């Protein structure tokens, strides 16, 4: 299945005109677009004014006899050269102004589009990323945006300018030498029709080339994010070979596009030049027959050069625009993706809690959208009072992590309901719901930046004193004091400069600083050594005070002090009680405990 289709994106439509999707972004800057068009028309007008000026020079100053002295004749010629310089001055200034304006528009539109796509992707549910690789999204944000920038900031302007020159040049040729150009026009039509058919092929190949390039980005992003695992298993050569195959496919797709585009360019240039040279031959014959002057022939020759040059540029621009259409289509697919998780039309507000947050699960049914036939939760019934610490225990696949994802509304239940403080969480805005939840995941997520930045991620407006207070409660201060730069220490990408225990303590400090009434702990100590686990466990006990806390743990020693232990199996609650009570029942929990403690 294609990545776009698998991610729920609309399929590519060959007859669609994707570049229209850029109009709302260009339309925000109508004033600058108008200025760019004005300068474009001035530059094109100056270029079209050059041939008549040369005609005046040839007929009025060079080929016509002058009764005056040579100095007077030279003065007359000088006037014509001054006129030529004035036209070229206007051409240079208007071209420079046009270039600046269209470059600004290209940069601004690309920046706005990249921002819109990135912000939209961030709002997508995890379902969106189940089938679309992160690397492919990054490829669309970088490679595709670069293609669009080139088109908007250069190709469109060059295309419009040369289109004006083409139409203006043909109009002047038809006006000055109509008999010649009418025959040439018929030949040009025969060139254009096959070119349109070739251009359609270029567009399809451009889209395929961008898709293959995105595949390489997806592979690279996936492997580089797990380079330690790749190296530990000695898979460097195999992964390099896999990337190489995708890279070669991208190269082959690019060369197919380039070959077809080159054929299109050659066909258009040769065809148009041949037809215009035919017109020039007729012009020379007319001069020899005395039907037109040498100045008229010079004017015709220059217009032929203008028209031929415009056609050559338009052929290149056409290829650029076809490639940009494919890139735009891919970005518009991302913007057209709609997350199934959205704010309700009339969200309900919750009262600010004084302590924890009561939760309720009523006959909850759920299966992941990517696996609709594999039911994960089967009529789950569960009540958690405010301020209670509950541990979720059970074999892998029992539904523990799914409960966390449903509580944060990454997915919606297929049946039943989840209540937060007595309100169905689907009636709450996503911002209000998630503001009341703090999470400490199994693998602490650390962003590139300082330690203080990472702790403050839980509450961006926190003061330095509040950050240090949370850090002290999470025992982060113990190791930060030993760092030369303290809380300003740069932690590296994904916190690679820190140990696992240090990263986990920072994640706990982040959750403490957020001070949410509901705390979710997902295997928060499972990957730590005994020393780190002791420190992190002490920090967690401080974090849990006064909050509703749900703990996922396979290591039963971690959850023995919980108020309740909920044992899940195949998406159902099979046991509920304290550690002592559940061991006495001699059920699933007792068997899990016996296995671990025996080990």
PDB file of N, CA and C in Angstrom, residues 258-337:
ATOM      1  N   UNK A 258      14.304  13.410 -15.381  1.00  0.00           N
ATOM      2  CA  UNK A 258      15.221  14.329 -16.049  1.00  0.00           C
ATOM      3  C   UNK A 258      15.323  14.025 -17.534  1.00  0.00           C
ATOM      4  N   UNK A 259      15.363  12.728 -17.899  1.00  0.00           N
ATOM      5  CA  UNK A 259      15.445  12.366 -19.314  1.00  0.00           C
ATOM      6  C   UNK A 259      14.225  12.821 -20.095  1.00  0.00           C
ATOM      7  N   UNK A 260      13.050  12.584 -19.516  1.00  0.00           N
ATOM      8  CA  UNK A 260      11.826  13.011 -20.196  1.00  0.00           C
ATOM      9  C   UNK A 260      11.747  14.529 -20.281  1.00  0.00           C
ATOM     10  N   UNK A 261      12.155  15.197 -19.195  1.00  0.00           N
ATOM     11  CA  UNK A 261      12.140  16.658 -19.203  1.00  0.00           C
ATOM     12  C   UNK A 261      13.150  17.206 -20.218  1.00  0.00           C
ATOM     13  N   UNK A 262      14.310  16.566 -20.341  1.00  0.00           N
ATOM     14  CA  UNK A 262      15.303  16.998 -21.327  1.00  0.00           C
ATOM     15  C   UNK A 262      14.757  16.839 -22.745  1.00  0.00           C
ATOM     16  N   UNK A 263      14.062  15.727 -22.971  1.00  0.00           N
ATOM     17  CA  UNK A 263      13.466  15.520 -24.294  1.00  0.00           C
ATOM     18  C   UNK A 263      12.423  16.597 -24.591  1.00  0.00           C
ATOM     19  N   UNK A 264      11.630  16.951 -23.562  1.00  0.00           N
ATOM     20  CA  UNK A 264      10.636  18.002 -23.739  1.00  0.00           C
ATOM     21  C   UNK A 264      11.315  19.327 -24.095  1.00  0.00           C
ATOM     22  N   UNK A 265      12.386  19.666 -23.361  1.00  0.00           N
ATOM     23  CA  UNK A 265      13.091  20.923 -23.616  1.00  0.00           C
ATOM     24  C   UNK A 265      13.677  20.954 -25.018  1.00  0.00           C
ATOM     25  N   UNK A 266      14.345  19.857 -25.396  1.00  0.00           N
ATOM     26  CA  UNK A 266      14.952  19.809 -26.728  1.00  0.00           C
ATOM     27  C   UNK A 266      13.899  19.905 -27.826  1.00  0.00           C
ATOM     28  N   UNK A 267      12.793  19.191 -27.651  1.00  0.00           N
ATOM     29  CA  UNK A 267      11.744  19.198 -28.669  1.00  0.00           C
ATOM     30  C   UNK A 267      11.171  20.601 -28.871  1.00  0.00           C
ATOM     31  N   UNK A 268      10.896  21.283 -27.747  1.00  0.00           N
ATOM     32  CA  UNK A 268      10.301  22.614 -27.837  1.00  0.00           C
ATOM     33  C   UNK A 268      11.291  23.608 -28.451  1.00  0.00           C
ATOM     34  N   UNK A 269      12.529  23.594 -27.972  1.00  0.00           N
ATOM     35  CA  UNK A 269      13.504  24.572 -28.467  1.00  0.00           C
ATOM     36  C   UNK A 269      13.791  24.359 -29.948  1.00  0.00           C
ATOM     37  N   UNK A 270      14.028  23.112 -30.348  1.00  0.00           N
ATOM     38  CA  UNK A 270      14.344  22.847 -31.756  1.00  0.00           C
ATOM     39  C   UNK A 270      13.165  23.200 -32.649  1.00  0.00           C
ATOM     40  N   UNK A 271      11.965  22.797 -32.209  1.00  0.00           N
ATOM     41  CA  UNK A 271      10.789  23.073 -33.034  1.00  0.00           C
ATOM     42  C   UNK A 271      10.528  24.557 -33.209  1.00  0.00           C
ATOM     43  N   UNK A 272      10.605  25.311 -32.103  1.00  0.00           N
ATOM     44  CA  UNK A 272      10.323  26.743 -32.183  1.00  0.00           C
ATOM     45  C   UNK A 272      11.428  27.476 -32.932  1.00  0.00           C
ATOM     46  N   UNK A 273      12.678  27.108 -32.682  1.00  0.00           N
ATOM     47  CA  UNK A 273      13.775  27.768 -33.395  1.00  0.00           C
ATOM     48  C   UNK A 273      13.669  27.504 -34.897  1.00  0.00           C
ATOM     49  N   UNK A 274      13.324  26.273 -35.250  1.00  0.00           N
ATOM     50  CA  UNK A 274      13.200  25.961 -36.676  1.00  0.00           C
ATOM     51  C   UNK A 274      12.123  26.817 -37.327  1.00  0.00           C
ATOM     52  N   UNK A 275      11.000  26.959 -36.657  1.00  0.00           N
ATOM     53  CA  UNK A 275       9.920  27.759 -37.232  1.00  0.00           C
ATOM     54  C   UNK A 275      10.306  29.238 -37.308  1.00  0.00           C
ATOM     55  N   UNK A 276      11.009  29.748 -36.294  1.00  0.00           N
ATOM     56  CA  UNK A 276      11.393  31.152 -36.319  1.00  0.00           C
ATOM     57  C   UNK A 276      12.505  31.419 -37.337  1.00  0.00           C
ATOM     58  N   UNK A 277      13.413  30.470 -37.489  1.00  0.00           N
ATOM     59  CA  UNK A 277      14.448  30.638 -38.521  1.00  0.00           C
ATOM     60  C   UNK A 277      13.825  30.639 -39.914  1.00  0.00           C
ATOM     61  N   UNK A 278      12.775  29.865 -40.045  1.00  0.00           N
ATOM     62  CA  UNK A 278      12.043  29.903 -41.323  1.00  0.00           C
ATOM     63  C   UNK A 278      11.490  31.303 -41.571  1.00  0.00           C
ATOM     64  N   UNK A 279      11.001  31.903 -40.476  1.00  0.00           N
ATOM     65  CA  UNK A 279      10.520  33.284 -40.626  1.00  0.00           C
ATOM     66  C   UNK A 279      11.638  34.257 -40.937  1.00  0.00           C
ATOM     67  N   UNK A 280      12.813  34.069 -40.324  1.00  0.00           N
ATOM     68  CA  UNK A 280      13.945  34.940 -40.608  1.00  0.00           C
ATOM     69  C   UNK A 280      14.404  34.824 -42.060  1.00  0.00           C
ATOM     70  N   UNK A 281      14.374  33.616 -42.568  1.00  0.00           N
ATOM     71  CA  UNK A 281      14.756  33.416 -43.973  1.00  0.00           C
ATOM     72  C   UNK A 281      13.823  34.208 -44.895  1.00  0.00           C
ATOM     73  N   UNK A 282      12.556  34.174 -44.560  1.00  0.00           N
ATOM     74  CA  UNK A 282      11.612  34.965 -45.349  1.00  0.00           C
ATOM     75  C   UNK A 282      11.885  36.450 -45.221  1.00  0.00           C
ATOM     76  N   UNK A 283      12.329  36.919 -44.015  1.00  0.00           N
ATOM     77  CA  UNK A 283      12.650  38.328 -43.821  1.00  0.00           C
ATOM     78  C   UNK A 283      13.824  38.769 -44.661  1.00  0.00           C
ATOM     79  N   UNK A 284      14.878  37.947 -44.702  1.00  0.00           N
ATOM     80  CA  UNK A 284      16.040  38.280 -45.534  1.00  0.00           C
ATOM     81  C   UNK A 284      15.631  38.359 -47.010  1.00  0.00           C
ATOM     82  N   UNK A 285      14.800  37.433 -47.429  1.00  0.00           N
ATOM     83  CA  UNK A 285      14.324  37.464 -48.817  1.00  0.00           C
ATOM     84  C   UNK A 285      13.552  38.743 -49.098  1.00  0.00           C
ATOM     85  N   UNK A 286      12.775  39.220 -48.104  1.00  0.00           N
ATOM     86  CA  UNK A 286      12.003  40.442 -48.293  1.00  0.00           C
ATOM     87  C   UNK A 286      12.919  41.660 -48.398  1.00  0.00           C
ATOM     88  N   UNK A 287      14.035  41.692 -47.634  1.00  0.00           N
ATOM     89  CA  UNK A 287      14.986  42.813 -47.733  1.00  0.00           C
ATOM     90  C   UNK A 287      15.618  42.837 -49.117  1.00  0.00           C
ATOM     91  N   UNK A 288      16.024  41.655 -49.593  1.00  0.00           N
ATOM     92  CA  UNK A 288      16.649  41.586 -50.913  1.00  0.00           C
ATOM     93  C   UNK A 288      15.677  42.005 -52.013  1.00  0.00           C
ATOM     94  N   UNK A 289      14.386  41.746 -51.788  1.00  0.00           N
ATOM     95  CA  UNK A 289      13.378  42.137 -52.777  1.00  0.00           C
ATOM     96  C   UNK A 289      12.949  43.586 -52.612  1.00  0.00           C
ATOM     97  N   UNK A 290      13.478  44.284 -51.581  1.00  0.00           N
ATOM     98  CA  UNK A 290      13.128  45.686 -51.361  1.00  0.00           C
ATOM     99  C   UNK A 290      11.786  45.891 -50.706  1.00  0.00           C
ATOM    100  N   UNK A 291      11.224  44.830 -50.093  1.00  0.00           N
ATOM    101  CA  UNK A 291       9.910  44.945 -49.478  1.00  0.00           C
ATOM    102  C   UNK A 291       9.986  45.534 -48.066  1.00  0.00           C
ATOM    103  N   UNK A 292      11.117  45.311 -47.337  1.00  0.00           N
ATOM    104  CA  UNK A 292      11.307  45.889 -46.011  1.00  0.00           C
ATOM    105  C   UNK A 292      12.713  46.447 -45.940  1.00  0.00           C
ATOM    106  N   UNK A 293      12.949  47.315 -44.923  1.00  0.00           N
ATOM    107  CA  UNK A 293      14.258  47.947 -44.770  1.00  0.00           C
ATOM    108  C   UNK A 293      15.176  47.081 -43.920  1.00  0.00           C
ATOM    109  N   UNK A 294      16.464  47.449 -43.889  1.00  0.00           N
ATOM    110  CA  UNK A 294      17.429  46.737 -43.054  1.00  0.00           C
ATOM    111  C   UNK A 294      17.087  46.907 -41.573  1.00  0.00           C
ATOM    112  N   UNK A 295      16.588  48.085 -41.204  1.00  0.00           N
ATOM    113  CA  UNK A 295      16.185  48.308 -39.822  1.00  0.00           C
ATOM    114  C   UNK A 295      15.039  47.407 -39.422  1.00  0.00           C
ATOM    115  N   UNK A 296      14.072  47.231 -40.327  1.00  0.00           N
ATOM    116  CA  UNK A 296      12.965  46.316 -40.038  1.00  0.00           C
ATOM    117  C   UNK A 296      13.456  44.887 -39.872  1.00  0.00           C
ATOM    118  N   UNK A 297      14.444  44.490 -40.707  1.00  0.00           N
ATOM    119  CA  UNK A 297      15.002  43.152 -40.572  1.00  0.00           C
ATOM    120  C   UNK A 297      15.718  42.999 -39.228  1.00  0.00           C
ATOM    121  N   UNK A 298      16.471  44.030 -38.809  1.00  0.00           N
ATOM    122  CA  UNK A 298      17.145  43.995 -37.506  1.00  0.00           C
ATOM    123  C   UNK A 298      16.128  43.863 -36.375  1.00  0.00           C
ATOM    124  N   UNK A 299      15.039  44.640 -36.510  1.00  0.00           N
ATOM    125  CA  UNK A 299      13.987  44.557 -35.495  1.00  0.00           C
ATOM    126  C   UNK A 299      13.381  43.168 -35.454  1.00  0.00           C
ATOM    127  N   UNK A 300      13.117  42.604 -36.641  1.00  0.00           N
ATOM    128  CA  UNK A 300      12.541  41.264 -36.717  1.00  0.00           C
ATOM    129  C   UNK A 300      13.490  40.230 -36.119  1.00  0.00           C
ATOM    130  N   UNK A 301      14.795  40.373 -36.421  1.00  0.00           N
ATOM    131  CA  UNK A 301      15.775  39.423 -35.889  1.00  0.00           C
ATOM    132  C   UNK A 301      15.806  39.467 -34.364  1.00  0.00           C
ATOM    133  N   UNK A 302      15.770  40.675 -33.809  1.00  0.00           N
ATOM    134  CA  UNK A 302      15.794  40.787 -32.346  1.00  0.00           C
ATOM    135  C   UNK A 302      14.530  40.214 -31.724  1.00  0.00           C
ATOM    136  N   UNK A 303      13.385  40.459 -32.362  1.00  0.00           N
ATOM    137  CA  UNK A 303      12.148  39.891 -31.832  1.00  0.00           C
ATOM    138  C   UNK A 303      12.167  38.363 -31.923  1.00  0.00           C
ATOM    139  N   UNK A 304      12.765  37.857 -32.988  1.00  0.00           N
ATOM    140  CA  UNK A 304      12.894  36.403 -33.115  1.00  0.00           C
ATOM    141  C   UNK A 304      13.751  35.855 -31.981  1.00  0.00           C
ATOM    142  N   UNK A 305      14.844  36.578 -31.643  1.00  0.00           N
ATOM    143  CA  UNK A 305      15.690  36.148 -30.534  1.00  0.00           C
ATOM    144  C   UNK A 305      14.927  36.201 -29.210  1.00  0.00           C
ATOM    145  N   UNK A 306      14.134  37.266 -29.025  1.00  0.00           N
ATOM    146  CA  UNK A 306      13.340  37.383 -27.804  1.00  0.00           C
ATOM    147  C   UNK A 306      12.351  36.230 -27.691  1.00  0.00           C
ATOM    148  N   UNK A 307      11.650  35.939 -28.792  1.00  0.00           N
ATOM    149  CA  UNK A 307      10.645  34.881 -28.787  1.00  0.00           C
ATOM    150  C   UNK A 307      11.304  33.521 -28.574  1.00  0.00           C
ATOM    151  N   UNK A 308      12.415  33.275 -29.295  1.00  0.00           N
ATOM    152  CA  UNK A 308      13.090  31.986 -29.163  1.00  0.00           C
ATOM    153  C   UNK A 308      13.644  31.802 -27.755  1.00  0.00           C
ATOM    154  N   UNK A 309      14.253  32.864 -27.210  1.00  0.00           N
ATOM    155  CA  UNK A 309      14.769  32.776 -25.849  1.00  0.00           C
ATOM    156  C   UNK A 309      13.663  32.556 -24.839  1.00  0.00           C
ATOM    157  N   UNK A 310      12.523  33.190 -25.046  1.00  0.00           N
ATOM    158  CA  UNK A 310      11.390  33.017 -24.136  1.00  0.00           C
ATOM    159  C   UNK A 310      10.878  31.589 -24.167  1.00  0.00           C
ATOM    160  N   UNK A 311      10.817  31.026 -25.367  1.00  0.00           N
ATOM    161  CA  UNK A 311      10.344  29.639 -25.480  1.00  0.00           C
ATOM    162  C   UNK A 311      11.300  28.693 -24.771  1.00  0.00           C
ATOM    163  N   UNK A 312      12.608  28.933 -24.918  1.00  0.00           N
ATOM    164  CA  UNK A 312      13.594  28.078 -24.253  1.00  0.00           C
ATOM    165  C   UNK A 312      13.426  28.151 -22.736  1.00  0.00           C
ATOM    166  N   UNK A 313      13.263  29.367 -22.204  1.00  0.00           N
ATOM    167  CA  UNK A 313      13.088  29.521 -20.762  1.00  0.00           C
ATOM    168  C   UNK A 313      11.764  28.910 -20.314  1.00  0.00           C
ATOM    169  N   UNK A 314      10.705  29.126 -21.098  1.00  0.00           N
ATOM    170  CA  UNK A 314       9.398  28.573 -20.733  1.00  0.00           C
ATOM    171  C   UNK A 314       9.423  27.053 -20.690  1.00  0.00           C
ATOM    172  N   UNK A 315      10.212  26.442 -21.584  1.00  0.00           N
ATOM    173  CA  UNK A 315      10.321  24.977 -21.548  1.00  0.00           C
ATOM    174  C   UNK A 315      10.951  24.526 -20.240  1.00  0.00           C
ATOM    175  N   UNK A 316      12.000  25.244 -19.783  1.00  0.00           N
ATOM    176  CA  UNK A 316      12.620  24.925 -18.504  1.00  0.00           C
ATOM    177  C   UNK A 316      11.650  25.180 -17.345  1.00  0.00           C
ATOM    178  N   UNK A 317      10.983  26.331 -17.400  1.00  0.00           N
ATOM    179  CA  UNK A 317      10.048  26.699 -16.334  1.00  0.00           C
ATOM    180  C   UNK A 317       8.908  25.692 -16.249  1.00  0.00           C
ATOM    181  N   UNK A 318       8.446  25.244 -17.401  1.00  0.00           N
ATOM    182  CA  UNK A 318       7.356  24.274 -17.421  1.00  0.00           C
ATOM    183  C   UNK A 318       7.751  22.996 -16.680  1.00  0.00           C
ATOM    184  N   UNK A 319       8.994  22.549 -16.902  1.00  0.00           N
ATOM    185  CA  UNK A 319       9.468  21.382 -16.163  1.00  0.00           C
ATOM    186  C   UNK A 319       9.543  21.642 -14.674  1.00  0.00           C
ATOM    187  N   UNK A 320      10.014  22.844 -14.296  1.00  0.00           N
ATOM    188  CA  UNK A 320      10.083  23.195 -12.870  1.00  0.00           C
ATOM    189  C   UNK A 320       8.696  23.211 -12.238  1.00  0.00           C
ATOM    190  N   UNK A 321       7.737  23.768 -12.962  1.00  0.00           N
ATOM    191  CA  UNK A 321       6.382  23.861 -12.419  1.00  0.00           C
ATOM    192  C   UNK A 321       5.737  22.485 -12.291  1.00  0.00           C
ATOM    193  N   UNK A 322       6.044  21.594 -13.236  1.00  0.00           N
ATOM    194  CA  UNK A 322       5.510  20.242 -13.135  1.00  0.00           C
ATOM    195  C   UNK A 322       6.089  19.532 -11.901  1.00  0.00           C
ATOM    196  N   UNK A 323       7.370  19.746 -11.674  1.00  0.00           N
ATOM    197  CA  UNK A 323       7.974  19.152 -10.489  1.00  0.00           C
ATOM    198  C   UNK A 323       7.392  19.779  -9.225  1.00  0.00           C
ATOM    199  N   UNK A 324       7.192  21.090  -9.237  1.00  0.00           N
ATOM    200  CA  UNK A 324       6.608  21.768  -8.080  1.00  0.00           C
ATOM    201  C   UNK A 324       5.174  21.310  -7.837  1.00  0.00           C
ATOM    202  N   UNK A 325       4.458  20.979  -8.918  1.00  0.00           N
ATOM    203  CA  UNK A 325       3.087  20.489  -8.757  1.00  0.00           C
ATOM    204  C   UNK A 325       3.075  19.177  -7.985  1.00  0.00           C
ATOM    205  N   UNK A 326       4.052  18.292  -8.302  1.00  0.00           N
ATOM    206  CA  UNK A 326       4.141  17.044  -7.559  1.00  0.00           C
ATOM    207  C   UNK A 326       4.474  17.281  -6.102  1.00  0.00           C
ATOM    208  N   UNK A 327       5.413  18.209  -5.830  1.00  0.00           N
ATOM    209  CA  UNK A 327       5.792  18.517  -4.455  1.00  0.00           C
ATOM    210  C   UNK A 327       4.625  19.152  -3.698  1.00  0.00           C
ATOM    211  N   UNK A 328       3.916  20.070  -4.363  1.00  0.00           N
ATOM    212  CA  UNK A 328       2.765  20.722  -3.730  1.00  0.00           C
ATOM    213  C   UNK A 328       1.678  19.705  -3.403  1.00  0.00           C
ATOM    214  N   UNK A 329       1.468  18.779  -4.313  1.00  0.00           N
ATOM    215  CA  UNK A 329       0.450  17.752  -4.097  1.00  0.00           C
ATOM    216  C   UNK A 329       0.763  16.937  -2.843  1.00  0.00           C
ATOM    217  N   UNK A 330       2.042  16.620  -2.647  1.00  0.00           N
ATOM    218  CA  UNK A 330       2.432  15.830  -1.481  1.00  0.00           C
ATOM    219  C   UNK A 330       2.236  16.617  -0.186  1.00  0.00           C
ATOM    220  N   UNK A 331       2.561  17.913  -0.198  1.00  0.00           N
ATOM    221  CA  UNK A 331       2.357  18.723   1.001  1.00  0.00           C
ATOM    222  C   UNK A 331       0.870  18.956   1.264  1.00  0.00           C
ATOM    223  N   UNK A 332       0.102  19.143   0.202  1.00  0.00           N
ATOM    224  CA  UNK A 332      -1.334  19.350   0.373  1.00  0.00           C
ATOM    225  C   UNK A 332      -2.012  18.084   0.912  1.00  0.00           C
ATOM    226  N   UNK A 333      -1.437  16.917   0.592  1.00  0.00           N
ATOM    227  CA  UNK A 333      -1.969  15.683   1.168  1.00  0.00           C
ATOM    228  C   UNK A 333      -1.847  15.709   2.691  1.00  0.00           C
ATOM    229  N   UNK A 334      -0.705  16.195   3.172  1.00  0.00           N
ATOM    230  CA  UNK A 334      -0.535  16.297   4.625  1.00  0.00           C
ATOM    231  C   UNK A 334      -1.527  17.281   5.227  1.00  0.00           C
ATOM    232  N   UNK A 335      -1.705  18.424   4.554  1.00  0.00           N
ATOM    233  CA  UNK A 335      -2.643  19.418   5.070  1.00  0.00           C
ATOM    234  C   UNK A 335      -4.086  18.930   4.998  1.00  0.00           C
ATOM    235  N   UNK A 336      -4.360  18.035   4.042  1.00  0.00           N
ATOM    236  CA  UNK A 336      -5.736  17.533   3.888  1.00  0.00           C
ATOM    237  C   UNK A 336      -6.051  16.401   4.855  1.00  0.00           C
ATOM    238  N   UNK A 337      -5.018  15.868   5.516  1.00  0.00           N
ATOM    239  CA  UNK A 337      -5.260  14.780   6.465  1.00  0.00           C
ATOM    240  C   UNK A 337      -6.018  15.317   7.683  1.00  0.00           C
TER     241      UNK A 337
END
